[in-house]
mmCIF file of C-alpha atoms in Angstrom:
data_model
loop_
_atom_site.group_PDB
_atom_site.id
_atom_site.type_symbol
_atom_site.label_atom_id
_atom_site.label_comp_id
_atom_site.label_asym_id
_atom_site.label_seq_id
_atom_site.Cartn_x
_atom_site.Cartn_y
_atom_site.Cartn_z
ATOM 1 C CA UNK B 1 13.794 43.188 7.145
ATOM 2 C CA UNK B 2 13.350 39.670 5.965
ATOM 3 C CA UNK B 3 15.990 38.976 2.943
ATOM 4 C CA UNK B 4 14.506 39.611 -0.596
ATOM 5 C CA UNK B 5 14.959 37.414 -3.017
ATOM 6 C CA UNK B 6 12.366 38.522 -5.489
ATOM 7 C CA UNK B 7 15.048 40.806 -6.995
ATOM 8 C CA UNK B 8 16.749 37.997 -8.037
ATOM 9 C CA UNK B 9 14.097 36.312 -10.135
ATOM 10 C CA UNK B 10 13.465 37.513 -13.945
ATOM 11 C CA UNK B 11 9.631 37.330 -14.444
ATOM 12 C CA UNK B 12 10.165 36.626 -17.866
ATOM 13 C CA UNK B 13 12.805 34.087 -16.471
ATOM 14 C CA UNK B 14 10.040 32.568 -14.704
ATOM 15 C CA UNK B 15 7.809 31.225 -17.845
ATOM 16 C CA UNK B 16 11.043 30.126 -20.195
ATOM 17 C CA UNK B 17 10.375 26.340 -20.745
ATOM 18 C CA UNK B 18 14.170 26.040 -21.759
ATOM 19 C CA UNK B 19 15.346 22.178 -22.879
ATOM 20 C CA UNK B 20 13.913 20.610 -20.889
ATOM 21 C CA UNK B 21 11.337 17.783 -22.803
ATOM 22 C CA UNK B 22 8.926 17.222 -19.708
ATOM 23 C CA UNK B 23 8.370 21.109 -19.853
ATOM 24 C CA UNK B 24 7.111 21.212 -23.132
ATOM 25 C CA UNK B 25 5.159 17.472 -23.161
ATOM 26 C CA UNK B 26 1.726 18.760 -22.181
ATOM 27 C CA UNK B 27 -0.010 15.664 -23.196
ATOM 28 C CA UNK B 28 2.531 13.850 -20.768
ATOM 29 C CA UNK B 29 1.756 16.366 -17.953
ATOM 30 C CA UNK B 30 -1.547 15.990 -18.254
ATOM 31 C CA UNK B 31 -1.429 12.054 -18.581
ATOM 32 C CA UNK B 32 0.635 12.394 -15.411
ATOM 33 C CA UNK B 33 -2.045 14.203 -13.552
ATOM 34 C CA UNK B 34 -4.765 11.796 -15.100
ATOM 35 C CA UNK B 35 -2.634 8.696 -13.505
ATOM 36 C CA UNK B 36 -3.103 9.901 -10.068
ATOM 37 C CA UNK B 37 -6.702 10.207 -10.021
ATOM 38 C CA UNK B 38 -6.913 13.026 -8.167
ATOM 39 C CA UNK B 39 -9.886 14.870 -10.011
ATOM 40 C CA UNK B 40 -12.998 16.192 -8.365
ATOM 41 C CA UNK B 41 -12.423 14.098 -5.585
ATOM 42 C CA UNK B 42 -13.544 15.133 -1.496
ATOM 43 C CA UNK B 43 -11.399 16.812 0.252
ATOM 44 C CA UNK B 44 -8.604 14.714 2.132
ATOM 45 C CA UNK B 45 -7.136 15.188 5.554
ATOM 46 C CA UNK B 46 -3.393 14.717 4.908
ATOM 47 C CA UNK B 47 -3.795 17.491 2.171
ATOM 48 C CA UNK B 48 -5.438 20.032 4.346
ATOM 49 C CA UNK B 49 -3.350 19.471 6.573
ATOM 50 C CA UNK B 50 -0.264 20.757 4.903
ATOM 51 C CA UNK B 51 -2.299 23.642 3.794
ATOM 52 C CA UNK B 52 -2.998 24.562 7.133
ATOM 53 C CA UNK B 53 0.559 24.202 8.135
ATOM 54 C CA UNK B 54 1.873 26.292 5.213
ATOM 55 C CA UNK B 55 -0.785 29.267 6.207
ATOM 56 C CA UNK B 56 0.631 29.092 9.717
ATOM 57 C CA UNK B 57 4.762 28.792 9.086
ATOM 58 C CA UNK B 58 4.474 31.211 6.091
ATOM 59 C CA UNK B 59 2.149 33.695 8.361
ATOM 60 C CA UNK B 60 -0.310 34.343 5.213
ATOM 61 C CA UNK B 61 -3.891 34.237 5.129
ATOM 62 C CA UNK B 62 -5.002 31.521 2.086
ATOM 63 C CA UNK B 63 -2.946 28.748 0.958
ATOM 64 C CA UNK B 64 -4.109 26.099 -1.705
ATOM 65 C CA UNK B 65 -2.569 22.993 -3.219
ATOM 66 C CA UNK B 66 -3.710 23.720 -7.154
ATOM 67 C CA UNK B 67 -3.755 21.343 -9.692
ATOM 68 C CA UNK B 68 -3.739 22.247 -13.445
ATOM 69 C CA UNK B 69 -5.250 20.360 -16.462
ATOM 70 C CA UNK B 70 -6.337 21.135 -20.044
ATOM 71 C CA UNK B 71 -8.935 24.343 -19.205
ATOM 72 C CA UNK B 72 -8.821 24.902 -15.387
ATOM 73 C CA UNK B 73 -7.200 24.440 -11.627
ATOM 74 C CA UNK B 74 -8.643 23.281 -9.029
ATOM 75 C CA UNK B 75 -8.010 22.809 -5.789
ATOM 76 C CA UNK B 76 -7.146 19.412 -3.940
ATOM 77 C CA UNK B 77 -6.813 21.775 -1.064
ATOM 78 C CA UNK B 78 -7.339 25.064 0.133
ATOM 79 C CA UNK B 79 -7.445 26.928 3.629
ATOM 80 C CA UNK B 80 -9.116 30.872 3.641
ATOM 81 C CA UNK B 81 -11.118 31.092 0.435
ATOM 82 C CA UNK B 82 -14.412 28.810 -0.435
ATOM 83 C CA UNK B 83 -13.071 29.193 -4.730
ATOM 84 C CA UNK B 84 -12.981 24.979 -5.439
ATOM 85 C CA UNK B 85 -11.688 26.140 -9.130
ATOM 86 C CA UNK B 86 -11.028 28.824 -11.322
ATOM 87 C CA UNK B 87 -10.538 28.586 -15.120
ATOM 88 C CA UNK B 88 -6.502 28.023 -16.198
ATOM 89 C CA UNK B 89 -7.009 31.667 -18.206
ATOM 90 C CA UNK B 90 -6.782 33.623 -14.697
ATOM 91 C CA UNK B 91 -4.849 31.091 -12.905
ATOM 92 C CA UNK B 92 -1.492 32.112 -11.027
ATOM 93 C CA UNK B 93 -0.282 28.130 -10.971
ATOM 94 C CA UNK B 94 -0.394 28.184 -14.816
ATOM 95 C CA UNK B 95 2.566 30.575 -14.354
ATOM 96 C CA UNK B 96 4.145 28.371 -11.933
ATOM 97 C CA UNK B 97 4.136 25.170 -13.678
ATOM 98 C CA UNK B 98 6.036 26.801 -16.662
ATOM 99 C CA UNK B 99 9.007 28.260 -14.423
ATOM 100 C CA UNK B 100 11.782 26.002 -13.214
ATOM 101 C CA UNK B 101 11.194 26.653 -9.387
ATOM 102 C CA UNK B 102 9.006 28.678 -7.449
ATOM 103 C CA UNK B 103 7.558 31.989 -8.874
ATOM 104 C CA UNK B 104 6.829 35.086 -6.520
ATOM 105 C CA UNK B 105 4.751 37.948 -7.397
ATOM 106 C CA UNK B 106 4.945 40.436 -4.854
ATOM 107 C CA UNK B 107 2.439 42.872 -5.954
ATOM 108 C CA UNK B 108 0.110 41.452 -8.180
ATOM 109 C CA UNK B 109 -1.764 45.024 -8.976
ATOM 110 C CA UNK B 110 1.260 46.535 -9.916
ATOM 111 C CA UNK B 111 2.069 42.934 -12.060
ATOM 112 C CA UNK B 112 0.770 43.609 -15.872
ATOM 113 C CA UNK B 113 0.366 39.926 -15.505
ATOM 114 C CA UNK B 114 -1.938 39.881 -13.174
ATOM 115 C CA UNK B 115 -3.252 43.377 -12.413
ATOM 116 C CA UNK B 116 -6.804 42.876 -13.928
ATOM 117 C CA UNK B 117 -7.180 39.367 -12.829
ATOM 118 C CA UNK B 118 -10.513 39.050 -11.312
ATOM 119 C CA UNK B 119 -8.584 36.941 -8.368
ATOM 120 C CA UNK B 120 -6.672 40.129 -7.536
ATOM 121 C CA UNK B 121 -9.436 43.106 -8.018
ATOM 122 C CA UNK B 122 -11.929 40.423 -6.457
ATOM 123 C CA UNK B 123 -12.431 37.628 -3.915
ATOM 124 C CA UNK B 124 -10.610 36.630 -2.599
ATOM 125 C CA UNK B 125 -8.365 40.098 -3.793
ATOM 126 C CA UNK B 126 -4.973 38.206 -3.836
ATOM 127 C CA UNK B 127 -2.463 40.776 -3.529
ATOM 128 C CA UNK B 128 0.769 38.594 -3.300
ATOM 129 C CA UNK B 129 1.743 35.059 -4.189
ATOM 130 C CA UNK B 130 3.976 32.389 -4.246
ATOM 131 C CA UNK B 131 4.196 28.864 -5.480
ATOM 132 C CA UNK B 132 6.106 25.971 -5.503
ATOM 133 C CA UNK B 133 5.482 23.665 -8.604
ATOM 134 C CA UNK B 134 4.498 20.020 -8.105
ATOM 135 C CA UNK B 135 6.755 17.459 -9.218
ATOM 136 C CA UNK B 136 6.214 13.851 -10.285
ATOM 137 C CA UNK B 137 8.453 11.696 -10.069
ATOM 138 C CA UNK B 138 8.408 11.197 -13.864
ATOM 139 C CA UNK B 139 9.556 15.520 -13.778
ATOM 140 C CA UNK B 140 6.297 17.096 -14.788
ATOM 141 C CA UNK B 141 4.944 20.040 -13.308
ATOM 142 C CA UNK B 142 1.465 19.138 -12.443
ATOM 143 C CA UNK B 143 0.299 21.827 -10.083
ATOM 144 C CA UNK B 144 1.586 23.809 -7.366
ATOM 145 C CA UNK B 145 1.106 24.584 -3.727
ATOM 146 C CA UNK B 146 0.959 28.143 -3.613
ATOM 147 C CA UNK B 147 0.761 30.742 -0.781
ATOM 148 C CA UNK B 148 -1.020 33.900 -0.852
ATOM 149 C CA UNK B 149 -1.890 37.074 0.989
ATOM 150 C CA UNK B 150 -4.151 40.404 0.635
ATOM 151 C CA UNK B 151 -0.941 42.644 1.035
ATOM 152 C CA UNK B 152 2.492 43.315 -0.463
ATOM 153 C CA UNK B 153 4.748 40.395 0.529
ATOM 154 C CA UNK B 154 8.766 39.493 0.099
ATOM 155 C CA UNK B 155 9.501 35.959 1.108
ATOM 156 C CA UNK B 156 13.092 35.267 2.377
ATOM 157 C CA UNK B 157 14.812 32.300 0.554
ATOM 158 C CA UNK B 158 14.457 30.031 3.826
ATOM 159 C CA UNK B 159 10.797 31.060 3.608
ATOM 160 C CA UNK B 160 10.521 29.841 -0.041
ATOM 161 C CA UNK B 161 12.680 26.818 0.504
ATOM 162 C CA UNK B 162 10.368 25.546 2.994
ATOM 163 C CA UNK B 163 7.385 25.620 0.356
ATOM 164 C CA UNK B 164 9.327 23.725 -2.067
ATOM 165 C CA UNK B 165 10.078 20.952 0.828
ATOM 166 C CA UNK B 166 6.471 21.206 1.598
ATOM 167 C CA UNK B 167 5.445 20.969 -2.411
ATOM 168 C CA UNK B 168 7.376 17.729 -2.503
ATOM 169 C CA UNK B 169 5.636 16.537 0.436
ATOM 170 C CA UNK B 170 2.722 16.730 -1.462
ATOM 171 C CA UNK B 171 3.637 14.891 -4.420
ATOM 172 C CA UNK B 172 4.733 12.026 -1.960
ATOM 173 C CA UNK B 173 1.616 11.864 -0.307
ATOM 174 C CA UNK B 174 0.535 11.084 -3.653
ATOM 175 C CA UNK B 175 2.460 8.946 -4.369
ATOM 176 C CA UNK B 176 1.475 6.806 -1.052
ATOM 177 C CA UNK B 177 -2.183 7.772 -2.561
ATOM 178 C CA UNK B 178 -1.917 5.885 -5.507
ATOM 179 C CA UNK B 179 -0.461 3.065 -4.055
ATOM 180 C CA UNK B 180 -3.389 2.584 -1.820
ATOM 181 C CA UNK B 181 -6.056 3.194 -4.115
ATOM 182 C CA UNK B 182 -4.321 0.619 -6.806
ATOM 183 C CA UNK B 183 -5.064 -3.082 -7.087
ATOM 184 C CA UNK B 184 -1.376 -4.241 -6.731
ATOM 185 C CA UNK B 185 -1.811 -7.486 -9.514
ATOM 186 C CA UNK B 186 -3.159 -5.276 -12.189
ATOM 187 C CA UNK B 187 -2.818 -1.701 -11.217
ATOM 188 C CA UNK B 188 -6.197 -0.755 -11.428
ATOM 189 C CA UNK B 189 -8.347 1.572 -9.147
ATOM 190 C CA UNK B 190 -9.178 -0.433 -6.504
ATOM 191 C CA UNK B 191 -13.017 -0.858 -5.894
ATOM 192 C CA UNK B 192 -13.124 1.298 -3.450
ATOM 193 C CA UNK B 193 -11.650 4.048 -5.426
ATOM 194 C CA UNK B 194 -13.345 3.766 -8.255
ATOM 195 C CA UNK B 195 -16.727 3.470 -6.578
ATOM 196 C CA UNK B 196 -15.403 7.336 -5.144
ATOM 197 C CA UNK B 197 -14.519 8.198 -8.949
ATOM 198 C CA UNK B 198 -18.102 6.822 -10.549
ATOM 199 C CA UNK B 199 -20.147 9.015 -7.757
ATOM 200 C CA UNK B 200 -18.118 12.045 -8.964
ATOM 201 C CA UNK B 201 -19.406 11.133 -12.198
ATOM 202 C CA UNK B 202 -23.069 11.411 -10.574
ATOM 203 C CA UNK B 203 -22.254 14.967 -9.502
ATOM 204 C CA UNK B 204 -21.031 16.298 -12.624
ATOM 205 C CA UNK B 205 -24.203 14.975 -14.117
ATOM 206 C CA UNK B 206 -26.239 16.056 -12.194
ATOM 207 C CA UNK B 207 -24.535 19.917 -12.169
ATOM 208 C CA UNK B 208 -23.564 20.115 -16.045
ATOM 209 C CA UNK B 209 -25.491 17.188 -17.431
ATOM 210 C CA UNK B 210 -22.001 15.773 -18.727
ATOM 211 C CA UNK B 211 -22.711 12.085 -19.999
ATOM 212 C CA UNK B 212 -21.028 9.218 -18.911
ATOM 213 C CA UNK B 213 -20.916 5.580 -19.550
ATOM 214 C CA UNK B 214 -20.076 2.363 -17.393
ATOM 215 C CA UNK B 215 -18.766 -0.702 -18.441
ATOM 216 C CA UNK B 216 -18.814 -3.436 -16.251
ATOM 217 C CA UNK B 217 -17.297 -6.502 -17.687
ATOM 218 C CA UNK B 218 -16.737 -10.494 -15.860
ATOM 219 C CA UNK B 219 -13.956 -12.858 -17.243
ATOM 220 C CA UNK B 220 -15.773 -15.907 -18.974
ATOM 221 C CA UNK B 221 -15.114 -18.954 -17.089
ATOM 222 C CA UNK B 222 -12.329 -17.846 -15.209
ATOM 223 C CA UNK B 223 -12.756 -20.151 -12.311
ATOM 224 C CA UNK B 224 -12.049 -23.401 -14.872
ATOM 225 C CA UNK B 225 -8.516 -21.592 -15.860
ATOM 226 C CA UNK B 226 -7.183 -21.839 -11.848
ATOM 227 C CA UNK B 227 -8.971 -24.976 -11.843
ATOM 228 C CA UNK B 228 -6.776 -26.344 -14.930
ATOM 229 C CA UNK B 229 -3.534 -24.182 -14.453
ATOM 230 C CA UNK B 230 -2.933 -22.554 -11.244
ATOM 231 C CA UNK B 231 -3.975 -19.510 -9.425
ATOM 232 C CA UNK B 232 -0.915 -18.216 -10.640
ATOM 233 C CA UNK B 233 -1.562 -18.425 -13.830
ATOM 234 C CA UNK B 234 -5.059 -16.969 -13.388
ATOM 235 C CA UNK B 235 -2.963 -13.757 -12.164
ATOM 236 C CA UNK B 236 -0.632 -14.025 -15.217
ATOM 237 C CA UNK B 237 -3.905 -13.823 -17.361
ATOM 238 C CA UNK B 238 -5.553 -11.196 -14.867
ATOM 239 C CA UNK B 239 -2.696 -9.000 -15.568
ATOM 240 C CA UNK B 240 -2.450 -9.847 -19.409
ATOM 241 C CA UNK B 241 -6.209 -8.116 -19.850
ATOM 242 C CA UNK B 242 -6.078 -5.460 -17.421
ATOM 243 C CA UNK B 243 -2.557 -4.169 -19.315
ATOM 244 C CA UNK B 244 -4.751 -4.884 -22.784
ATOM 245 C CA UNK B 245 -8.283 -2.629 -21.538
ATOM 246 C CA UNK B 246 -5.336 0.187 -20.293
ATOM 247 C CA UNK B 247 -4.340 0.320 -23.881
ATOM 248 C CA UNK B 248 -7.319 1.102 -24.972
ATOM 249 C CA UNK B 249 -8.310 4.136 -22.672
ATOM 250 C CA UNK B 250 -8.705 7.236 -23.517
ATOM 251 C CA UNK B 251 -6.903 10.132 -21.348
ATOM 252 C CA UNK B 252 -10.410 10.624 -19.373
ATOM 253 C CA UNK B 253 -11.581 7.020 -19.054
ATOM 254 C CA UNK B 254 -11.058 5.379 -15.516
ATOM 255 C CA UNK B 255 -10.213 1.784 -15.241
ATOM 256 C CA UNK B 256 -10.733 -0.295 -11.990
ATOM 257 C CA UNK B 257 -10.844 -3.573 -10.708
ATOM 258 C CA UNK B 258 -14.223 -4.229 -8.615
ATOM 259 C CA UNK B 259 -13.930 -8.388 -7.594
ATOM 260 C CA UNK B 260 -12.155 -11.037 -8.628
ATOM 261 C CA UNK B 261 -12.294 -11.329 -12.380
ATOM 262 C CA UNK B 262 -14.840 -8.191 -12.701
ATOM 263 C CA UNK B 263 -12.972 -4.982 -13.948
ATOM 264 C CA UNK B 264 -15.015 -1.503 -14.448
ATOM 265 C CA UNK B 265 -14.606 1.339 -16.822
ATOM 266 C CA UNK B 266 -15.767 4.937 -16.890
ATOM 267 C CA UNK B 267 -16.080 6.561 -19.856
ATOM 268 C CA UNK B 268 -16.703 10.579 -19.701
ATOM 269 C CA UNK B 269 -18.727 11.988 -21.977
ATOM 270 C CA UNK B 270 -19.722 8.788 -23.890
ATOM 271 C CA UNK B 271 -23.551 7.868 -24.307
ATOM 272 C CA UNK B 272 -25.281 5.022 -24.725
ATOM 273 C CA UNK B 273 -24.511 4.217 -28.190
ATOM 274 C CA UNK B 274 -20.518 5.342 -27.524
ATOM 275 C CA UNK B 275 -20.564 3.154 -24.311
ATOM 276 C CA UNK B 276 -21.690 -0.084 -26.349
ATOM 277 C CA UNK B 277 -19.400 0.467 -29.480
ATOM 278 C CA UNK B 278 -16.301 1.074 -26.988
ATOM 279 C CA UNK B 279 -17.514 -2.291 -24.868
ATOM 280 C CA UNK B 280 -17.302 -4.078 -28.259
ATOM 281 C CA UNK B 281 -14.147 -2.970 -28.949
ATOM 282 C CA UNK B 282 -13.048 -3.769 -25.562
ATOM 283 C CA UNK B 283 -14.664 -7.422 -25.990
ATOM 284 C CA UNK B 284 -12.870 -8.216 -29.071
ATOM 285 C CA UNK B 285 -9.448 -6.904 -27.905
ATOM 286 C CA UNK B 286 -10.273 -9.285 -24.896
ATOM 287 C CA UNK B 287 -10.087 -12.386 -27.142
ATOM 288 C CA UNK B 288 -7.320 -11.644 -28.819
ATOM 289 C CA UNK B 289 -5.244 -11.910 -25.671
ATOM 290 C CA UNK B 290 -2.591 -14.287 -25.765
ATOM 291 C CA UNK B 291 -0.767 -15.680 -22.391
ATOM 292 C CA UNK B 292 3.036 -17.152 -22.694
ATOM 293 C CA UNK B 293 2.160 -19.984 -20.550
ATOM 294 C CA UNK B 294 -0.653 -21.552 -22.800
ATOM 295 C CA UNK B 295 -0.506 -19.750 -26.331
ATOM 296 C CA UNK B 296 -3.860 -21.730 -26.958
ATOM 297 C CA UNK B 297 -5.814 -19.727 -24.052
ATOM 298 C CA UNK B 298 -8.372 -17.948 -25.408
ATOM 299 C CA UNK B 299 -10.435 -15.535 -22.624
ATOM 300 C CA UNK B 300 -13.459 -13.997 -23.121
ATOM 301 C CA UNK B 301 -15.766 -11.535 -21.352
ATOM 302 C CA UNK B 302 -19.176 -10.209 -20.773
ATOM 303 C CA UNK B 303 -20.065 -7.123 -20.560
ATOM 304 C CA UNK B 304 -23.228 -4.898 -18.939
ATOM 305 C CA UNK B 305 -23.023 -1.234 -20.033
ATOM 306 C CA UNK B 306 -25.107 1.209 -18.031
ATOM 307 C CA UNK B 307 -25.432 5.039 -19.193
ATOM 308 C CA UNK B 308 -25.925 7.623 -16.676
ATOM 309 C CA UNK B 309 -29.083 8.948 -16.331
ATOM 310 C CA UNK B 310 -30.702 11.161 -13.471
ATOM 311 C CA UNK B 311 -32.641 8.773 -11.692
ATOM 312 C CA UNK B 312 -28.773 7.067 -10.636
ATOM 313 C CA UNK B 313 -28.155 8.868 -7.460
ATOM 314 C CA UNK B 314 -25.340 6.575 -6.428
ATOM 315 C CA UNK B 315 -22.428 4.819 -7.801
ATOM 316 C CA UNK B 316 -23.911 1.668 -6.039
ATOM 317 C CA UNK B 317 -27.293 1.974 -8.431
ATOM 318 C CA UNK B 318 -24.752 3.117 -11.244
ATOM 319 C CA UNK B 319 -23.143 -0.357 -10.915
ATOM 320 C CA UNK B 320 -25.935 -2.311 -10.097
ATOM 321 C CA UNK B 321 -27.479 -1.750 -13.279
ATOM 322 C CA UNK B 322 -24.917 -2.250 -15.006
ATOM 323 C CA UNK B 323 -24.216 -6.077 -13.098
ATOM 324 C CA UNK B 324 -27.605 -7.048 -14.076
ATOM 325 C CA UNK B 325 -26.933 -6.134 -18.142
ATOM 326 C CA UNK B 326 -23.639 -8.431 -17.437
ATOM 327 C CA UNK B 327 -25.650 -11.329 -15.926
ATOM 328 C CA UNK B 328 -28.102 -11.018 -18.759
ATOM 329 C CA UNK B 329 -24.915 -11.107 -21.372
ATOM 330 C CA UNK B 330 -23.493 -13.979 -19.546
ATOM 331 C CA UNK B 331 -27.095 -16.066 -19.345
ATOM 332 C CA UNK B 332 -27.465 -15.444 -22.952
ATOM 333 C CA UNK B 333 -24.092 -16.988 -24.217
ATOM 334 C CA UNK B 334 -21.161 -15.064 -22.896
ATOM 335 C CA UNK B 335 -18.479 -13.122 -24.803
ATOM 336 C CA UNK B 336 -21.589 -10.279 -25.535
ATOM 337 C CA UNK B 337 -22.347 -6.722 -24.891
ATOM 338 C CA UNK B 338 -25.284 -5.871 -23.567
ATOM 339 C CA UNK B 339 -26.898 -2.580 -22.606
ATOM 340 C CA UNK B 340 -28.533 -1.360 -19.084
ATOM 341 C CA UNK B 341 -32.247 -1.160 -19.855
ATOM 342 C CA UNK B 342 -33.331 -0.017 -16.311
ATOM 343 C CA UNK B 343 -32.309 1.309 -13.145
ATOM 344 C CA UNK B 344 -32.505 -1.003 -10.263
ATOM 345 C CA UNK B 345 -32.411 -0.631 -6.312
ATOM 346 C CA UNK B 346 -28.396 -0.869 -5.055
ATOM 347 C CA UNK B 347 -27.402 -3.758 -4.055
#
């Protein structure tokens, strides 16, 4: 028989917080999780692959790499069950990410933590688990990759020691994630990435109706500043306002870079008349920017603000509409914020 080492661990061991800070910061963890970007996104290959992999070394049937924020987990990853979420109420990684290492329930029906779950007396009927917590590099628990099966189950301590190597795997791989999806000057989404984030927006509309707002906002004669001081001073002052717009998010809102001197911003659950007043304050913030190498600089932006409605369908007509509000705010003066009144073809 395989060595035990579930013996070993205290179940109410296994939810103790203790000193340290990250455990208790939740608005840390979940501004952690936030930074990678890693909501409601398509499935990725390098992820399913290490699901896969953990299903076949561990010998179970479902594996899942499960991340947790304010009111649910879902999965970035899973192999044996279709589940994409659950709610964080009946989730077995909210256990996880409050324990110290991994957690093992052997028998979740004999578990009063678990026994009436609906995830253990239905689908997928998880009988046993285990989980490895996900760790940034900044120490907060943000999710786990867990292993599961429809039966009893010990798992030896090589057995869990290979989950947490694999769990850390993960969090490199997002690491290398973020890294590729970030503008390096400013450290913004990249367009590409935030074109993928916006049509995720379109999907959530579209299933729960949840509003959302775009800004799309162009530097105001940006070309004269290289012209006068440099190109590297246009990057000193390209990084001076994207660090200024990041102070201004909110934990949902999305910030990306989508050209040259054009930046975007999502704004969850905003409408139209939210989307406009957070532009404005966007727009004055903006011109109050200050840059060490000419304390004189002033720079100012336009903005187009586009609300999502159901006639978008994609994140190209999403952004379209709002480029043509921006060309109508710069034709009419610059330094203005003016609302999407249409939706136009992509382009």
């Amino acid at each position: 028989m395989r060595e035990s080492i579930v013996d070993s661990i205290d179940h109410e061991e296994t939810v103790d917080i203790g000193d340290d800070a990250s455990m208790a910061d939740e608005p840390g963890r979940l501004e952690t999780l936030r930074r990678y970007n890693l909501r409601d996104i398509a499935p990725e290959s390098p992820f399913d692959r290490i699901t896969s992999l953990v299903r076949v070394v561990l010998d179970v049937p479902m594996a899942a790499i499960s991340l947790v924020d304010e009111h649910r987990q879902w999965f970035k990853s899973r192999d044996g069950f279709d589940a994409s979420e659950t709610t964080r109420e009946i989730s077995f990684c909210t256990h996880t990410i409050a324990a110290r290492g991994p957690m093992i329930v052997t028998d979740a029906r004999i578990d009063p933590r678990f026994n009436a779950n609906p995830l253990v007396v239905g689908p997928p009927n998880v009988v046993s688990y285990v989980g490895a917590p996900l760790v940034s590099r900044d120490g907060y628990q943000i999710g786990s990759l867990c292993a599961l099966d429809r039966v009893p189950r010990d798992y030896s301590a090589a057995e869990v020691g290979l989950l947490a190597k694999f769990s850390a795997l993960v969090v490199d791989t997002f690491e290398l994630r973020q890294i590729a999806t970030r503008d390096f000057l400013t450290g913004a989404l990249s367009r590409r990435a935030f074109l993928d984030t916006a049509a995720h927006a379109i999907m959530r509309h579209a299933r729960d109706g949840q509003e959302c707002a775009l800004l799309l906002f162009d530097l105001d004669h940006f070309k004269a500043i290289n012209d006068r001081h440099g190109h590297a001073a246009g990057d000193v002052v390209l990084e001076a306002i994207s660090a200024c717009c990041q102070t201004l998010l909110r934990a949902p809102d999305v910030f990306g870079r989508v050209g040259g001197e054009e930046f975007a911003v999502l704004l969850p659950g905003a409408g139209p008349a939210a989307g406009i007043a957070i532009a404005e304050r966007f727009r004055v913030a903006i011109a109050n920017v200050t840059v060490a190498f000419d304390p004189d600089l002033r720079v100012t932006a336009s903005f187009g603000v586009a609300s999502l409605t159901h006639a978008i369908v994609t994140a190209d007509e999403w952004l379209a509409g709002a480029d043509i509000a921006l060309f109508a705010a710069k034709d009419s003066g610059r330094n203005r914020c003016l609302e999407a009144t249409a939706t136009p073809e992509a382009v």
